[in-house]
CSV table of C-alpha atoms and ligand atoms in Angstrom, one decimal:
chain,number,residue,atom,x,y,z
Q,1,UNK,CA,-173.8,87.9,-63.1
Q,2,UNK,CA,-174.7,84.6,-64.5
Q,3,UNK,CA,-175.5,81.4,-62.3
Q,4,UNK,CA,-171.8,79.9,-62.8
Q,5,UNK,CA,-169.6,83.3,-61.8
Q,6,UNK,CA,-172.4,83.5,-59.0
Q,7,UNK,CA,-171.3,80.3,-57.5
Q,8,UNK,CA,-167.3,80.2,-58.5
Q,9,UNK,CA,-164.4,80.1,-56.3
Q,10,UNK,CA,-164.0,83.1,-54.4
Q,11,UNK,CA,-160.9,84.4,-56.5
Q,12,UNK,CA,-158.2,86.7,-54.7
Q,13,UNK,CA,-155.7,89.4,-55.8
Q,14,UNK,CA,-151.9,89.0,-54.8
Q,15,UNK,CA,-150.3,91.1,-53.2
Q,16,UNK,CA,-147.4,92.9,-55.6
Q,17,UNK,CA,-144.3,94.6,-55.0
Q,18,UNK,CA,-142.7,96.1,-58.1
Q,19,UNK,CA,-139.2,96.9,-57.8
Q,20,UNK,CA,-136.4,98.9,-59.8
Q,21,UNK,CA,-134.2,96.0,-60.9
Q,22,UNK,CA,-133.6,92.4,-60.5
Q,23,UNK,CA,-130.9,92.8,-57.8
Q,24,UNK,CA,-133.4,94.7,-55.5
Q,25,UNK,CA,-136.1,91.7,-56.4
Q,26,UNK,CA,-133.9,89.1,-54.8
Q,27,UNK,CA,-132.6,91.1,-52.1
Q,28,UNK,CA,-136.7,91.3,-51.2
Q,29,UNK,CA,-137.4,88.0,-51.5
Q,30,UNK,CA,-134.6,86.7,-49.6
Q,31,UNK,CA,-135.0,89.3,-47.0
Q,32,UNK,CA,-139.1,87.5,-47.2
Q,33,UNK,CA,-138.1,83.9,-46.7
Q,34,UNK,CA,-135.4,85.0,-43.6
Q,35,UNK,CA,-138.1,86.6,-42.1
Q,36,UNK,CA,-140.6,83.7,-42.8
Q,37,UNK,CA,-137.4,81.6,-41.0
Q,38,UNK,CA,-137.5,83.8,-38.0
Q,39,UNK,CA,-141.2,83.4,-37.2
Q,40,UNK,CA,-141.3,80.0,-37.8
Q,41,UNK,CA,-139.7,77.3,-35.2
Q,42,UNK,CA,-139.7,74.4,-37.9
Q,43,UNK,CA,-140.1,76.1,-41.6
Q,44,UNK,CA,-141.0,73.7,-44.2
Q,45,UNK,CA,-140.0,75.5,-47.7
Q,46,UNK,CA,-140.7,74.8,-51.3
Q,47,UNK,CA,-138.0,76.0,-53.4
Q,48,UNK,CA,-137.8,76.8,-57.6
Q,49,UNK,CA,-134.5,76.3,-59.7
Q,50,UNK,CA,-134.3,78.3,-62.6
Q,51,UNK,CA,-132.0,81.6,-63.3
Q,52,UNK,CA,-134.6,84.0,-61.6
Q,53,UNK,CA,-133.3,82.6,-57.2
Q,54,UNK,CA,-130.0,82.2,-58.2
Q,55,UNK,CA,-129.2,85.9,-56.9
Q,56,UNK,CA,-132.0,84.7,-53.9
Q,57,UNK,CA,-129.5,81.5,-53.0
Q,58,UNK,CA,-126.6,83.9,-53.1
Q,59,UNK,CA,-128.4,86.3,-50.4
Q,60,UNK,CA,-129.4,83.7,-48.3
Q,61,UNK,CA,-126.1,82.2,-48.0
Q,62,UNK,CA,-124.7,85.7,-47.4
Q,63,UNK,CA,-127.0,85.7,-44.4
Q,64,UNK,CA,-125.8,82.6,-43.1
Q,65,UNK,CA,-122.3,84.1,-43.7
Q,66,UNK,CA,-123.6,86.3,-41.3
Q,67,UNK,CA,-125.2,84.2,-38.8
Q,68,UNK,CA,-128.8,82.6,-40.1
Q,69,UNK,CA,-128.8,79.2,-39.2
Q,70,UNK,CA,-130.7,77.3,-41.6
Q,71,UNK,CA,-130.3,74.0,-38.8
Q,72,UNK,CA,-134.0,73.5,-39.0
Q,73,UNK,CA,-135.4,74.2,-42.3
Q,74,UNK,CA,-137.0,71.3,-44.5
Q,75,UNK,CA,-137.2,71.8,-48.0
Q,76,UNK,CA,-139.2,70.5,-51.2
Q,77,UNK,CA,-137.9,71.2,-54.4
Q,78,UNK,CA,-140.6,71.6,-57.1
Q,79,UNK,CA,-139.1,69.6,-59.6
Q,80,UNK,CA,-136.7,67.7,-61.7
Q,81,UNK,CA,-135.7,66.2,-65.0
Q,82,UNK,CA,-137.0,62.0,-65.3
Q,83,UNK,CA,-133.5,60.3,-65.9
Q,84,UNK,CA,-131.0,63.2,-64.1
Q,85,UNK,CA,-129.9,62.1,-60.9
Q,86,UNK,CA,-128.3,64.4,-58.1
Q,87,UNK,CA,-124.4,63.8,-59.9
Q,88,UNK,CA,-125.7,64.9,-63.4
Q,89,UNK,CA,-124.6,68.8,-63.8
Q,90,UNK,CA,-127.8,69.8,-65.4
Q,91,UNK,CA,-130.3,68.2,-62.5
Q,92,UNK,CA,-132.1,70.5,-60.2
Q,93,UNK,CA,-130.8,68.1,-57.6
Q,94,UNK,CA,-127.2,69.0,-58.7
Q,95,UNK,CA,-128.3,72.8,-58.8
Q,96,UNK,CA,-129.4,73.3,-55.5
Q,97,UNK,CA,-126.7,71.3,-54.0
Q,98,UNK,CA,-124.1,74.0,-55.7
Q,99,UNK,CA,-126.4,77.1,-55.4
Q,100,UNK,CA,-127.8,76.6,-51.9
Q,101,UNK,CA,-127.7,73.1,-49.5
Q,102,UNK,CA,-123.8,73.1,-49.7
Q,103,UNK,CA,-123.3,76.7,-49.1
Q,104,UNK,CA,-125.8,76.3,-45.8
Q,105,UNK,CA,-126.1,74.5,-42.6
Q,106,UNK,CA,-129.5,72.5,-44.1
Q,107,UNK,CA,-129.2,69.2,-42.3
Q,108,UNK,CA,-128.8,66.4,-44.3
Q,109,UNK,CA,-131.4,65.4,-46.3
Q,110,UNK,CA,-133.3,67.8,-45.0
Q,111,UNK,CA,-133.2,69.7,-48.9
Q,112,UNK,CA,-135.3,67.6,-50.9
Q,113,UNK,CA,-135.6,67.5,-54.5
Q,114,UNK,CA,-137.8,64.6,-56.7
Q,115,UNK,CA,-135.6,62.0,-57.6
Q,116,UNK,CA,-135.4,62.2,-61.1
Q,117,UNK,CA,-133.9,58.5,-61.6
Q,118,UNK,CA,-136.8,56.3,-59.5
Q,119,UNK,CA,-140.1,55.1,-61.0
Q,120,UNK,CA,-142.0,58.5,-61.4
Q,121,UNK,CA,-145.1,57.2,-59.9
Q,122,UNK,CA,-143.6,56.0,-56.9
Q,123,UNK,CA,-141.5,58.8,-56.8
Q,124,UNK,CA,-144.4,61.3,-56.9
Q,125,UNK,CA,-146.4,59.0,-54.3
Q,126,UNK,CA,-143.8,59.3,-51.8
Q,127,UNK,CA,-143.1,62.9,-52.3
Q,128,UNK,CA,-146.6,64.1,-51.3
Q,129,UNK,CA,-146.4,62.1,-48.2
Q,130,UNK,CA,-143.0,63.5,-47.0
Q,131,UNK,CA,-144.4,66.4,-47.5
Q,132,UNK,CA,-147.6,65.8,-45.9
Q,133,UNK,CA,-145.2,64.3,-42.8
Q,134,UNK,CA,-143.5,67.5,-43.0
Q,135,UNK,CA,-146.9,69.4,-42.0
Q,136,UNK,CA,-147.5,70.5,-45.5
Q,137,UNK,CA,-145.6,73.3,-47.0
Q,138,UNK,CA,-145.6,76.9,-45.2
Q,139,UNK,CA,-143.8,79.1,-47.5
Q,140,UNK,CA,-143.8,78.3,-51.7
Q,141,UNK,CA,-141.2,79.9,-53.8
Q,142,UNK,CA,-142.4,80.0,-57.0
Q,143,UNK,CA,-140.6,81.3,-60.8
Q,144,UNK,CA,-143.0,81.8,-63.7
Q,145,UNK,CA,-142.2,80.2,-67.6
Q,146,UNK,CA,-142.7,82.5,-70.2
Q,147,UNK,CA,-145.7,80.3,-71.3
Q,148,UNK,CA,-147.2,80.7,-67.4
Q,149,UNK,CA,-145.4,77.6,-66.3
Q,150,UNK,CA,-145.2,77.0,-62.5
Q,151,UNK,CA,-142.7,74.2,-61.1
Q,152,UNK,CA,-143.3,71.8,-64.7
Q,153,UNK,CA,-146.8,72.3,-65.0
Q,154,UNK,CA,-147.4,73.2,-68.5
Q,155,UNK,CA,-150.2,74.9,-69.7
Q,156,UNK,CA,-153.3,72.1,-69.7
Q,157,UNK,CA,-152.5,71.5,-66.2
Q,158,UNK,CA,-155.6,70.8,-63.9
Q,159,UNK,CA,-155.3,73.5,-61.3
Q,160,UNK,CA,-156.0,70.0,-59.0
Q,161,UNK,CA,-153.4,68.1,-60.0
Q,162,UNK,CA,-150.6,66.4,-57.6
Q,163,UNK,CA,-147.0,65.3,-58.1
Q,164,UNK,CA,-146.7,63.3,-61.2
Q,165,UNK,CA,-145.3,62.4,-64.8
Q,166,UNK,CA,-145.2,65.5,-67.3
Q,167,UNK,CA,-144.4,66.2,-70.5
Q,168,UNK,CA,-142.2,69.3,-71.2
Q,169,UNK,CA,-143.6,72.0,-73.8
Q,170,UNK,CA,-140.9,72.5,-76.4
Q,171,UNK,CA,-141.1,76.0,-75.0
Q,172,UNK,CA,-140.0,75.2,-72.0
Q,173,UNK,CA,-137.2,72.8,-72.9
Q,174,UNK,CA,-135.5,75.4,-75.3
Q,175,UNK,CA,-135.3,78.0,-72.6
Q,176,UNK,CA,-133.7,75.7,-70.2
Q,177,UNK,CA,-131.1,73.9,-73.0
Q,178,UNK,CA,-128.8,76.9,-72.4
Q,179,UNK,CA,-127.8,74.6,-68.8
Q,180,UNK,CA,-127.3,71.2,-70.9
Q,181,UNK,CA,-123.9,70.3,-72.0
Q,182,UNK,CA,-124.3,71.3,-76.4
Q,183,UNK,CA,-125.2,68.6,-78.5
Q,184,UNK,CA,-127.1,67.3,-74.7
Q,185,UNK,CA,-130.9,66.9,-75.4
Q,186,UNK,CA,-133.1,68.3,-72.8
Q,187,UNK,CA,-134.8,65.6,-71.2
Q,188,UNK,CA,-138.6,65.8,-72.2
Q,189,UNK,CA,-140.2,64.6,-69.1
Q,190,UNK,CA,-139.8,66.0,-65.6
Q,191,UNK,CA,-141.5,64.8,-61.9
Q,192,UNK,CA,-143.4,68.4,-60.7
Q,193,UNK,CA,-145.3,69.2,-58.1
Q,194,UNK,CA,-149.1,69.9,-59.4
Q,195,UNK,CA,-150.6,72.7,-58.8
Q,196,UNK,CA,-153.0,71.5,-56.2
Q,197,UNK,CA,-149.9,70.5,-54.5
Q,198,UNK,CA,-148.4,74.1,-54.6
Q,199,UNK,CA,-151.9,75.6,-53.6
Q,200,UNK,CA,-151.7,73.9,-50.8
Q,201,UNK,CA,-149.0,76.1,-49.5
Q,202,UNK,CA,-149.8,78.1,-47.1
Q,203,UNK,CA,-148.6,81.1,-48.6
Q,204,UNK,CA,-146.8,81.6,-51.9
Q,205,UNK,CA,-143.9,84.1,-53.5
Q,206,UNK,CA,-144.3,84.0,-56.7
Q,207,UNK,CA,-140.8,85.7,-58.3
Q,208,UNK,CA,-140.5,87.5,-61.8
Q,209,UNK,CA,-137.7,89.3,-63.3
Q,210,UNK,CA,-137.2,90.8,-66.8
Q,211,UNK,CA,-139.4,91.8,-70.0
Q,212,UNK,CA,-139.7,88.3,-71.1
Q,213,UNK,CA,-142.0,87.4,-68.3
Q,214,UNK,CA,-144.8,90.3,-68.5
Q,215,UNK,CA,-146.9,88.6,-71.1
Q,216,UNK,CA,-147.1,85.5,-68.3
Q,217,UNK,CA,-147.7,87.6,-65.2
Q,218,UNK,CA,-150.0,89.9,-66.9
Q,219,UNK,CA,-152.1,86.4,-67.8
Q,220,UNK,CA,-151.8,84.9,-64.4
Q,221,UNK,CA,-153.4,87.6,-63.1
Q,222,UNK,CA,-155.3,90.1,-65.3
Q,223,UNK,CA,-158.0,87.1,-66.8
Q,224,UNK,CA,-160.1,84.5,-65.3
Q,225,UNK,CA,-158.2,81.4,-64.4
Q,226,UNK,CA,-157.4,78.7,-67.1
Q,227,UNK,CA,-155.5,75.8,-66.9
Q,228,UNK,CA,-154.2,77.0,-70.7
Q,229,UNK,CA,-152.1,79.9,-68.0
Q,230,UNK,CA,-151.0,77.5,-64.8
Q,231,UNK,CA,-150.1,80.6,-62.9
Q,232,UNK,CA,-153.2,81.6,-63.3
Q,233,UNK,CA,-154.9,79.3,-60.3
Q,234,UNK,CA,-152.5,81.6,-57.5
Q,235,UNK,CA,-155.6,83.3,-58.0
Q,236,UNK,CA,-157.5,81.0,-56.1
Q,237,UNK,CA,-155.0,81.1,-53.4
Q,238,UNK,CA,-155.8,83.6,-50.6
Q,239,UNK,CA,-152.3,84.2,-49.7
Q,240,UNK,CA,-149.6,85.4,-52.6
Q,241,UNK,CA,-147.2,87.7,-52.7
Q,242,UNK,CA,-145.7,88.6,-56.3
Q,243,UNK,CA,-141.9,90.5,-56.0
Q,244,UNK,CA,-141.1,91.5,-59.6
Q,245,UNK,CA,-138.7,93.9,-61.0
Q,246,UNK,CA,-140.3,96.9,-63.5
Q,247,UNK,CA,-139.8,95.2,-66.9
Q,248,UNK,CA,-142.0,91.8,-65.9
Q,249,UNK,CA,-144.6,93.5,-63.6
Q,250,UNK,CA,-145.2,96.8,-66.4
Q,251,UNK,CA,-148.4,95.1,-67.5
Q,252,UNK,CA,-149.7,94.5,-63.7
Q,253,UNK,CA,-152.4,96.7,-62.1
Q,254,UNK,CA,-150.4,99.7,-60.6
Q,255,UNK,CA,-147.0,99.3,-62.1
J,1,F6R,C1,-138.0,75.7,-61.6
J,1,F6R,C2,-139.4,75.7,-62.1
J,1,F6R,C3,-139.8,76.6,-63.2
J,1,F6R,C4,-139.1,77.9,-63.3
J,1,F6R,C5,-139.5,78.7,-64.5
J,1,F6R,C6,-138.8,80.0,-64.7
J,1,F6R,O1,-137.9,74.8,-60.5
J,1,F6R,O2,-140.2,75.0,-61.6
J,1,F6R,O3,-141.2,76.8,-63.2
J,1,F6R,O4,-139.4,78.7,-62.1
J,1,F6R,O5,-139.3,77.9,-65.7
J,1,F6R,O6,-137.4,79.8,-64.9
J,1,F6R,P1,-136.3,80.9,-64.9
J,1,F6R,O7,-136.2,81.5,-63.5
J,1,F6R,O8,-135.1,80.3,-65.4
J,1,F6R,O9,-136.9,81.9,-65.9
C-alpha cells in the first residue's frame, strides 16, 4: 500500500437494494423517508427534482391521503435554475410546489428551494445557514445525472464544496430541455448545494432508475473517488443507502 492510500479517508460501501422495476424503487424509498418521519420528532429533509421522485412525491402524498402528517417536516431542495423563480413552469421551485408541498400538509415555507432569481452569492450564503438553523440535514434524497451529477454539481466539483454558482455541463442541460417550453433555452447556470454540503447529511438515499444510469452508479461506486464522478464522494460518507431498480444497479457488486 503506498504512503498516500495508507493515510486516505477511510472510504465506505453503501448499502444497496436492487429492485425489479422502477415502481417498486419508489414505493422503497417512500416507504424509507416515512419511516425516517416516524422516528424523527422534527425531520429536516433534502429533496431532488428530476423524473426519477416523481413516482416518490406521488407515494408520499398517497400516505398523507392516508393519514401521514407532514405538519413538521423542513425541507431543502438541492437546487434550481439562476433566473427561474417559483411562478416559472420549468423551476424546481414550481416542480415541487405541483409534485409535493401543495399535495401535503408542509407548513408554509417550511419546503425550501434556492431562489433562483436573488444574487447567487447571497442566495447560497443564506441557504447554508437556514440549513445550519435547521440542525443540519438528517435525511438527503439524492438522483444521479448520467455523467455522475449530484444536485448541479458537475463533474470537476471539489467533493468540499458549499452552495454556490455553477455552470451546467451541456450534458446535463439537454437531458433536462425535455421540461422547457420548445424553442426555451435551458438556463446554463443553476444555485446547488456542494457536495460538502450534501455529505454533511447525516444519512443519504441516493435513487437510480433505468439503463441509462449504470454507467454513473457503477463509477460512483466501483473506482476510487474523483471529483471528474461527483457521486463518487458518497463514498466517503459512512451512511448511504442506494435503492435502484435492475437495469441501473446491473453493473453494482451483487446485482
Ligand atoms: C435534481 C438534481 C439532479 C437530478 C439528476 C437526475 O434536483 O439535483 O442531480 O437528480 O439530474 O435527474 P433525473 O431523475 O431526471 O434523471
Amino acid at each position: 500500500m503506498s504512503p498516500a492510500a495508507a493515510t486516505g479517508p477511510t472510504l465506505h460501501r453503501p448499502a444497496l437494494v436492487v429492485l425489479d422495476s422502477p415502481e417498486a424503487v419508489a414505493t422503497a424509498v417512500a416507504a424509507r423517508l416515512l419511516r425516517h418521519l416516524a422516528t424523527e420528532p422534527r425531520p429536516v429533509l433534502g429533496l431532488a427534482t428530476g423524473r426519477t421522485p416523481l413516482a416518490v412525491y406521488d407515494r408520499l402524498a398517497a400516505a398523507h391521503g392516508t393519514g401521514t402528517s407532514f405538519a413538521a417536516v423542513q425541507s431543502f431542495n438541492l437546487d434550481e435554475y439562476v433566473g427561474l423563480g417559483a411562478s416559472d413552469p420549468a423551476s424546481f421551485a414550481h416542480y415541487m410546489q405541483r409534485h409535493f408541498f401543495d399535495r401535503v400538509d408542509i407548513a408554509a415555507g417550511q419546503g425550501r428551494v434556492p431562489d433562483g432569481t436573488g444574487d447567487p452569492a447571497t442566495v447560497a450564503r443564506d441557504y447554508e445557514a437556514a440549513i445550519a438553523k435547521a440542525g443540519g440535514i438528517g435525511l438527503q434524497l439524492l438522483g444521479i445525472g448520467t455523467n455522475g451529477h449530484i444536485g448541479f454539481n458537475e463533474p470537476g466539483s471539489a467533493f468540499d464544496s458549499r452552495t454556490r454558482l455553477v455552470t451546467l455541463a451541456e450534458s446535463t442541460r439537454q437531458a433536462n430541455a425535455p421540461d422547457f417550453p420548445r424553442g426555451t433555452e435551458v438556463p446554463r447556470e443553476a444555485i446547488t448545494m456542494g457536495i460538502g454540503t450534501i455529505l454533511e447529511a447525516r444519512q443519504i438515499l441516493l435513487v437510480a432508475t433505468g439503463a441509462a444510469k449504470a454507467e454513473a452508479l457503477h463509477a460512483a461506486f466501483h473506482a476510487a473517488p474523483d471529483p471528474d464522478c461527483p457521486a463518487s464522494a458518497l463514498q466517503l460518507h459512512p451512511r448511504v443507502e442506494v435503492i435502484c431498480d435492475c437495469a441501473a444497479g446491473r453493473r453494482l457488486w451483487s446485482a
